[in-house]
mmCIF file with all atom_site columns, C-alpha atoms and ligand atoms in Angstrom:
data_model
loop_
_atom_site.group_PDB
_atom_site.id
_atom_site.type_symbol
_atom_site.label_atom_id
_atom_site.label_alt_id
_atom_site.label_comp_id
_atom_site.label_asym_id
_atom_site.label_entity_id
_atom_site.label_seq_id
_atom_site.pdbx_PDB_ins_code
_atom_site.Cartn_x
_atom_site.Cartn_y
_atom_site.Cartn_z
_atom_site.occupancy
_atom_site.B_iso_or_equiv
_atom_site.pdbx_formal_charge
_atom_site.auth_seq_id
_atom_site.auth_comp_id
_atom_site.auth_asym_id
_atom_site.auth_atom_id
_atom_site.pdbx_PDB_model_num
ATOM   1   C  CA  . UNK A 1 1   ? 0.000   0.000   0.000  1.00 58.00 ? 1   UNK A CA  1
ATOM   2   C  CA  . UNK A 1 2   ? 1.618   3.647   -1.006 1.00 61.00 ? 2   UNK A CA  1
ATOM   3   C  CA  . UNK A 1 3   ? 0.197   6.734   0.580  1.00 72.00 ? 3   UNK A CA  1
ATOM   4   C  CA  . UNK A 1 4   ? -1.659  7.335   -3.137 1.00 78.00 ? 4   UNK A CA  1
ATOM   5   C  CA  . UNK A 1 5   ? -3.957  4.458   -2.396 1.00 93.00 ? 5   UNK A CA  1
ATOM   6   C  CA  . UNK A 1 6   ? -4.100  5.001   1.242  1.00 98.00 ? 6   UNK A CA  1
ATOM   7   C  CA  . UNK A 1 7   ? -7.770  6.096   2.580  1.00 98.00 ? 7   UNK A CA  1
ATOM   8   C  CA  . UNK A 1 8   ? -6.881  8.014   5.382  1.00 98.00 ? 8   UNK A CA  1
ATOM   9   C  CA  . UNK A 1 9   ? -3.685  9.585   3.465  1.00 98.00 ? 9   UNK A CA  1
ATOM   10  C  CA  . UNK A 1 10  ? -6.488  11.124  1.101  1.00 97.00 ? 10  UNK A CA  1
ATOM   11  C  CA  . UNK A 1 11  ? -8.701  12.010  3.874  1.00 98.00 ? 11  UNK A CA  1
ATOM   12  C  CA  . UNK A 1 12  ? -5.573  14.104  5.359  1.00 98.00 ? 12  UNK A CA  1
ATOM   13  C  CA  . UNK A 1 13  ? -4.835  15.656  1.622  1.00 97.00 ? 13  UNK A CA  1
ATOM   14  C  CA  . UNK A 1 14  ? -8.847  15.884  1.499  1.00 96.00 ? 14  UNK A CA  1
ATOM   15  C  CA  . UNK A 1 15  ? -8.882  14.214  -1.966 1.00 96.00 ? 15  UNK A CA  1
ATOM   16  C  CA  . UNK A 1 16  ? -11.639 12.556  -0.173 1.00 97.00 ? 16  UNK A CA  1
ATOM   17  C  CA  . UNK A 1 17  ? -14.107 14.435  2.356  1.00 98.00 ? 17  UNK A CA  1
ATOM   18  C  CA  . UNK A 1 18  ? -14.796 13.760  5.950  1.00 98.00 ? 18  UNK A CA  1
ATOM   19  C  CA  . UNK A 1 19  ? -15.715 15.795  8.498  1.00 98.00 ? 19  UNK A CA  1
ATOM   20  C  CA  . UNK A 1 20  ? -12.816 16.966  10.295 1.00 98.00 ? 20  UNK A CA  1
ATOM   21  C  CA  . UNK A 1 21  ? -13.204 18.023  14.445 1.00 98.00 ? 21  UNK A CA  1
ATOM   22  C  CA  . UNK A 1 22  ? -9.212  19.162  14.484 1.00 98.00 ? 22  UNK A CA  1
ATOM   23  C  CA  . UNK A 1 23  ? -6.535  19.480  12.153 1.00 98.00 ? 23  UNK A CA  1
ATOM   24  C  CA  . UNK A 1 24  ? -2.778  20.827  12.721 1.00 98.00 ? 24  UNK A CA  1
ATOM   25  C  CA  . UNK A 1 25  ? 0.608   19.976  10.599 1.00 98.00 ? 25  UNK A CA  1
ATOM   26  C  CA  . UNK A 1 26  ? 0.611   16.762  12.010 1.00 98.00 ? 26  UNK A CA  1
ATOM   27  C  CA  . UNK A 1 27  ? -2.611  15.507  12.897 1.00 98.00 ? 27  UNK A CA  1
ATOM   28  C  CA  . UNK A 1 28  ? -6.142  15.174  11.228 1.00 98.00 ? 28  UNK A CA  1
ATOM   29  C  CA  . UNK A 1 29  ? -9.194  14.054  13.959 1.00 98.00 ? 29  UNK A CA  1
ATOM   30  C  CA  . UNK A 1 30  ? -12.435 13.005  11.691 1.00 98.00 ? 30  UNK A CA  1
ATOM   31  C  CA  . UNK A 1 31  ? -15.561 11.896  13.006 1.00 98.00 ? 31  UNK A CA  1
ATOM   32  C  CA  . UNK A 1 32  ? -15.909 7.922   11.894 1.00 98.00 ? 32  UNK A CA  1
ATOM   33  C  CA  . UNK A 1 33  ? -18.005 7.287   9.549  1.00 98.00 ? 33  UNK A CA  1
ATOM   34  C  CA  . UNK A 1 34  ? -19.714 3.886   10.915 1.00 98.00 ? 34  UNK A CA  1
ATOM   35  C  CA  . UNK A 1 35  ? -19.501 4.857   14.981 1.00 98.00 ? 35  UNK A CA  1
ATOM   36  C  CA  . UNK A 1 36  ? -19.213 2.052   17.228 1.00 98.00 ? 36  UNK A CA  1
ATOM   37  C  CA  . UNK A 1 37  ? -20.293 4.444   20.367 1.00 98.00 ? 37  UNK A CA  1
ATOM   38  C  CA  . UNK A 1 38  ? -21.981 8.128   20.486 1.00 98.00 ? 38  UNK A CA  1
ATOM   39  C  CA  . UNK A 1 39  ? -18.339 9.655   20.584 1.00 98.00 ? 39  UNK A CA  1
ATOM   40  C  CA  . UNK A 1 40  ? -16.385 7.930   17.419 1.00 98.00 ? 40  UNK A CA  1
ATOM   41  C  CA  . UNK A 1 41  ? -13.618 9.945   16.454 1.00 99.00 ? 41  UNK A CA  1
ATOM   42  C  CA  . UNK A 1 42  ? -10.698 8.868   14.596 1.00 99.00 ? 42  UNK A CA  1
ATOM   43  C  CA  . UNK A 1 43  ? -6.897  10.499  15.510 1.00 99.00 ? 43  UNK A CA  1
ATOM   44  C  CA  . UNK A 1 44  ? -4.759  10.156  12.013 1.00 98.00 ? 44  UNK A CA  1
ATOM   45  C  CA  . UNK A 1 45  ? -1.276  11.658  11.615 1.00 98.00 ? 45  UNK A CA  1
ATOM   46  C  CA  . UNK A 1 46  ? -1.002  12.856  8.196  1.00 98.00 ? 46  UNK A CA  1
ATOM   47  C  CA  . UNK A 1 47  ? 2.229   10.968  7.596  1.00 98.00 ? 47  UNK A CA  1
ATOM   48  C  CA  . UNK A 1 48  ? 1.712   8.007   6.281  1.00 98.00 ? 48  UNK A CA  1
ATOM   49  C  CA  . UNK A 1 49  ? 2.730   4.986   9.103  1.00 98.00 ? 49  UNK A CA  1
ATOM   50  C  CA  . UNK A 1 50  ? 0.910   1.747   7.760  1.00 98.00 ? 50  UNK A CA  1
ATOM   51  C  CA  . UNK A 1 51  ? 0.617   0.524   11.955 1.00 98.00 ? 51  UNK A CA  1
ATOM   52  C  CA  . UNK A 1 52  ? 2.261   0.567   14.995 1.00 98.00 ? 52  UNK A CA  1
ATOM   53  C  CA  . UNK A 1 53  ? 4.702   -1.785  13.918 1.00 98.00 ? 53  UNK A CA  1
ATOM   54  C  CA  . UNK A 1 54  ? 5.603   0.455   11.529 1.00 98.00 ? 54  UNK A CA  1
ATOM   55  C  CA  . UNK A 1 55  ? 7.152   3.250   14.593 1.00 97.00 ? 55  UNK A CA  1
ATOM   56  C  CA  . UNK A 1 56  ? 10.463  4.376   15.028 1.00 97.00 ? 56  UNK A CA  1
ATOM   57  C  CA  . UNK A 1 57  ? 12.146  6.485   17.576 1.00 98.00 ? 57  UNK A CA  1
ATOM   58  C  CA  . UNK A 1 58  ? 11.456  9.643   15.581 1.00 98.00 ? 58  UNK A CA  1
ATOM   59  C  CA  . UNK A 1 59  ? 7.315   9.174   15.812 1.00 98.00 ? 59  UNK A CA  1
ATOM   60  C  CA  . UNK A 1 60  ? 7.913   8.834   19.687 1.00 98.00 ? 60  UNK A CA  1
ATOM   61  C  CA  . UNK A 1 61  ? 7.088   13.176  19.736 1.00 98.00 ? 61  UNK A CA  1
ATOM   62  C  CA  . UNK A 1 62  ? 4.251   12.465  17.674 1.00 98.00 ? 62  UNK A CA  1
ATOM   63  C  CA  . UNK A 1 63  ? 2.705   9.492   19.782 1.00 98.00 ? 63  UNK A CA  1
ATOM   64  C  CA  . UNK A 1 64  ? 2.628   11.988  22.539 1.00 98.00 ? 64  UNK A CA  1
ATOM   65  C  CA  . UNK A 1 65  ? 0.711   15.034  20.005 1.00 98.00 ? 65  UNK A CA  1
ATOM   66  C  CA  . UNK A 1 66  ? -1.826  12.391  19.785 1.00 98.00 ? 66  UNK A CA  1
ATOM   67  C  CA  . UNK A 1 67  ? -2.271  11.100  23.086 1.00 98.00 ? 67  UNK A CA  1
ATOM   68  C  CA  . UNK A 1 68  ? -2.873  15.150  24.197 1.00 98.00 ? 68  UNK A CA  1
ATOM   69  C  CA  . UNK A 1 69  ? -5.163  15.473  21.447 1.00 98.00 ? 69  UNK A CA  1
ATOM   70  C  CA  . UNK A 1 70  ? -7.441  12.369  23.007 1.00 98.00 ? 70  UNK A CA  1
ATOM   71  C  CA  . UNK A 1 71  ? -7.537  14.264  26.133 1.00 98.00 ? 71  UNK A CA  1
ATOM   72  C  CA  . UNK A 1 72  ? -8.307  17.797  24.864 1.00 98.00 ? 72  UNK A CA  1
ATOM   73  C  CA  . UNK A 1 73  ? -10.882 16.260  22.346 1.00 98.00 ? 73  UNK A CA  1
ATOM   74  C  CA  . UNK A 1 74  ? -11.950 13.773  25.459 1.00 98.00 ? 74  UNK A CA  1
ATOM   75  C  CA  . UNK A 1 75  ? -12.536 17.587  27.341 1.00 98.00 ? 75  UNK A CA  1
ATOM   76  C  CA  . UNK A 1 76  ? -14.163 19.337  24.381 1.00 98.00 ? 76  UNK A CA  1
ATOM   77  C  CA  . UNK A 1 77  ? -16.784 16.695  23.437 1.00 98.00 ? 77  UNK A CA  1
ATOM   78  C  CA  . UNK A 1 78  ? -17.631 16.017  27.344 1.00 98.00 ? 78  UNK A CA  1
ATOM   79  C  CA  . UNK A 1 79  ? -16.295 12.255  28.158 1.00 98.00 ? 79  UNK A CA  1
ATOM   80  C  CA  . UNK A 1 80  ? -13.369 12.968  29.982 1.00 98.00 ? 80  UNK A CA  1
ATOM   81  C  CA  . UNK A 1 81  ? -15.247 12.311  33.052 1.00 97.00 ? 81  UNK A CA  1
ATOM   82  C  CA  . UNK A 1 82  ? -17.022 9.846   33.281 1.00 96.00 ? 82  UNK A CA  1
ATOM   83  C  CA  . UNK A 1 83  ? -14.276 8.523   30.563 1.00 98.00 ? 83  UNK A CA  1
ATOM   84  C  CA  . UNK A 1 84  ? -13.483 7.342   27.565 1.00 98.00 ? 84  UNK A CA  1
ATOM   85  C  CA  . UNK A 1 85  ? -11.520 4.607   25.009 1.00 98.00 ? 85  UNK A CA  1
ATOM   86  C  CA  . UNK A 1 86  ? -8.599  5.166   23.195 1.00 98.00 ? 86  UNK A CA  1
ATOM   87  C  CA  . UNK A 1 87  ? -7.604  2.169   20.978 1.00 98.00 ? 87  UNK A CA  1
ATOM   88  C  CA  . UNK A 1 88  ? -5.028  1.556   18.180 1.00 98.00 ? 88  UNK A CA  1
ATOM   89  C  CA  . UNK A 1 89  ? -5.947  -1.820  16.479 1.00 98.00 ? 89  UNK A CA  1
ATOM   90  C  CA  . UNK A 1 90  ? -2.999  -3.288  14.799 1.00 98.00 ? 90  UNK A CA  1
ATOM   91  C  CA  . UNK A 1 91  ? -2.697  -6.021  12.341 1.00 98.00 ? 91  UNK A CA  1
ATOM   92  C  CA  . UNK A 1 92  ? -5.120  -8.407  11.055 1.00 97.00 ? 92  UNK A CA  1
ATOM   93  C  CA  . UNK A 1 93  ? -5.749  -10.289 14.036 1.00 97.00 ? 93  UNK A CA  1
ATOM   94  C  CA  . UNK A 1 94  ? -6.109  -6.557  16.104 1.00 98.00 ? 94  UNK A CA  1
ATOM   95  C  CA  . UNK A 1 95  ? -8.244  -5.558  14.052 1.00 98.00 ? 95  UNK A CA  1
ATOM   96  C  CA  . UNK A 1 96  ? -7.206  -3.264  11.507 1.00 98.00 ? 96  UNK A CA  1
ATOM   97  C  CA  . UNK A 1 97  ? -9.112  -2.516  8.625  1.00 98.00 ? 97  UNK A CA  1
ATOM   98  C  CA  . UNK A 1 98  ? -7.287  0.897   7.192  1.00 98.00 ? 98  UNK A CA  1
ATOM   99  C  CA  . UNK A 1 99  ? -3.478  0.384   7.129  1.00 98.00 ? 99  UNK A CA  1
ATOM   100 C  CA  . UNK A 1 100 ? -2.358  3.664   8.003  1.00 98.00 ? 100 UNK A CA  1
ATOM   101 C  CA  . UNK A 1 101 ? -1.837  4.042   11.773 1.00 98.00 ? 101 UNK A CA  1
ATOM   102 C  CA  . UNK A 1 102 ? -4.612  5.799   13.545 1.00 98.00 ? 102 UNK A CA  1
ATOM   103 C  CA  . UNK A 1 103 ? -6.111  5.998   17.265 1.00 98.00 ? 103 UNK A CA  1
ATOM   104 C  CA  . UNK A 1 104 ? -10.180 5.259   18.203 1.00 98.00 ? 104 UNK A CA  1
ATOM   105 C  CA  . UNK A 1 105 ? -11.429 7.989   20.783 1.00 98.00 ? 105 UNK A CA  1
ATOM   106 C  CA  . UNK A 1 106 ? -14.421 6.417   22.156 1.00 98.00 ? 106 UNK A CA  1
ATOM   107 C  CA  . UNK A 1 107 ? -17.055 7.710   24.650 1.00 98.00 ? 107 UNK A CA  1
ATOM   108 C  CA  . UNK A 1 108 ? -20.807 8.183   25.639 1.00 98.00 ? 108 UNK A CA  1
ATOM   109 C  CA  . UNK A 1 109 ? -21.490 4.413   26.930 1.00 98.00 ? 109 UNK A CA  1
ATOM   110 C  CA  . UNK A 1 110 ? -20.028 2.023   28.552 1.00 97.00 ? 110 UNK A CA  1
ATOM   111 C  CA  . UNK A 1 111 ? -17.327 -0.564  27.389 1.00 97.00 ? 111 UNK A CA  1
ATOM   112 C  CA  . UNK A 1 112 ? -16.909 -3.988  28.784 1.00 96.00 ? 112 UNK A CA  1
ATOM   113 C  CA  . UNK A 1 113 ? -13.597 -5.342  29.545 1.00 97.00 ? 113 UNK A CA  1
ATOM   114 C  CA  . UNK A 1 114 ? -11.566 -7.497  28.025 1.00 96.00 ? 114 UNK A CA  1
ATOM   115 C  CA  . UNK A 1 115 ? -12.684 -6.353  24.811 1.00 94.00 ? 115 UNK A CA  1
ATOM   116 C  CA  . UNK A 1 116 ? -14.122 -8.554  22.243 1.00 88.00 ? 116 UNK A CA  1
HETATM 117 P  P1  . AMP B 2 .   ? -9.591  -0.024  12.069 1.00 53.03 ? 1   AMP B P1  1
HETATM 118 O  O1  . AMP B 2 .   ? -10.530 -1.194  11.898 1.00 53.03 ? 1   AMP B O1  1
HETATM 119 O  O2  . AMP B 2 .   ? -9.000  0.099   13.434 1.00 53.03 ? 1   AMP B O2  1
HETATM 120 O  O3  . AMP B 2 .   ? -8.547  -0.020  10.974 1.00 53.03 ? 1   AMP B O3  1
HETATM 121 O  O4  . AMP B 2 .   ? -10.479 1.281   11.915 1.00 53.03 ? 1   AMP B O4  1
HETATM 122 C  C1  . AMP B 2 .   ? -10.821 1.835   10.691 1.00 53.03 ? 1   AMP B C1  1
HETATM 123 C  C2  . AMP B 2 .   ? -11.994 2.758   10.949 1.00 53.03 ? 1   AMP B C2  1
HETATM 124 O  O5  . AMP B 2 .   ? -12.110 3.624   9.845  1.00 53.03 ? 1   AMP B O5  1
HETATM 125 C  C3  . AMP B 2 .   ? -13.333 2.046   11.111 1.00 53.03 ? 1   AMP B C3  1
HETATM 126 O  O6  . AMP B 2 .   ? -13.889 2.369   12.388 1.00 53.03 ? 1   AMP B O6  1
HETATM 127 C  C4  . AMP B 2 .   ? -14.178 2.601   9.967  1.00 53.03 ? 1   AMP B C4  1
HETATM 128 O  O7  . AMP B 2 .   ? -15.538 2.786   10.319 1.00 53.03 ? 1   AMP B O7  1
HETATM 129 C  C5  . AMP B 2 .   ? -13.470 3.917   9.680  1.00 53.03 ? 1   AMP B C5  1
HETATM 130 N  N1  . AMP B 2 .   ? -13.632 4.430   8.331  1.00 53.03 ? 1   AMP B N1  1
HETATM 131 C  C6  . AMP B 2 .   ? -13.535 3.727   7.167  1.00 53.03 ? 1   AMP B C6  1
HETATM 132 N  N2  . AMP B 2 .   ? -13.702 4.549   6.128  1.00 53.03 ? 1   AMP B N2  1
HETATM 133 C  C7  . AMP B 2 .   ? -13.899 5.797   6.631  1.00 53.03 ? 1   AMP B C7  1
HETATM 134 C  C8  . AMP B 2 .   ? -14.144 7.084   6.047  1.00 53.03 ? 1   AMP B C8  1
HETATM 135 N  N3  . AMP B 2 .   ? -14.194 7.264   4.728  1.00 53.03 ? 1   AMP B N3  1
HETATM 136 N  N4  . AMP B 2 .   ? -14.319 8.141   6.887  1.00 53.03 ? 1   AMP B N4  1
HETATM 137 C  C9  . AMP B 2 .   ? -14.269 7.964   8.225  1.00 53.03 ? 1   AMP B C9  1
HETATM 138 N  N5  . AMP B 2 .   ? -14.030 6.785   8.826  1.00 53.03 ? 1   AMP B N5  1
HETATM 139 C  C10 . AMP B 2 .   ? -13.862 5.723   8.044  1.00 53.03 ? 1   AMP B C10 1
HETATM 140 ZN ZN1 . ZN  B 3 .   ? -1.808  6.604   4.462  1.00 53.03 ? 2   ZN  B ZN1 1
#
């Protein structure tokens, strides 16, 4: 997969629409388009990074610019109390679908533990 084919990289160009909660040089946050909870937003860096496994010592600045994002957005959109999900599913058996790294905030119901 290059970045040209790449769903999200397109999203981040906006070659293809979504609608976009925050954007910076780095990141892109987009609502998702099938929600698996009433909060379903989706934390992208623009650079393309197919998953986690993909990560080297220079993303480590970056891991942290999205981990503050989930908590401002968390604040903004009213689930940092009584909380929230993040999630990064990696890899086939993880769960990943779109194979360019992004982070699920989730909020507004409950979510069991261990998850499914
Ligand atoms: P994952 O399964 O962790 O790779 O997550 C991919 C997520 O991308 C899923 O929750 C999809 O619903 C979401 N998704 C797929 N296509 C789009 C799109 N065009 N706009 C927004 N979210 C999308
Ligand atoms: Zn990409």
């Amino acid at each position: 997969m290059t970045a040209a084919d790449c769903l999200f990289c397109k999203i981040a160009s906006k070659t293809l629409p979504a609608k976009v909660v925050y954007e910076d040089d780095l990141l892109i946050a987009i609502e998702d388009i099938n929600p698996a909870a009433p909060v379903h937003i989706l934390i992208i860096p623009k650079e393309h990074i197919s998953s986690l496994n993909e990560l080297q010592v220079n993303h480590v600045a970056l891991l942290g610019q999205i981990q503050l994002l989930a908590a401002r957005l968390a604040s903004q959109l009213n689930i940092a109390e009584p909380g929230y999900r993040l999630v990064n599913n990696c890899g086939e058996m993880g769960g990943q679908t779109v194979m360019h790294l992004h982070y699920h905030l989730l909020g507004g119901r409950n979510f069991g533990w261990p998850p499914g």
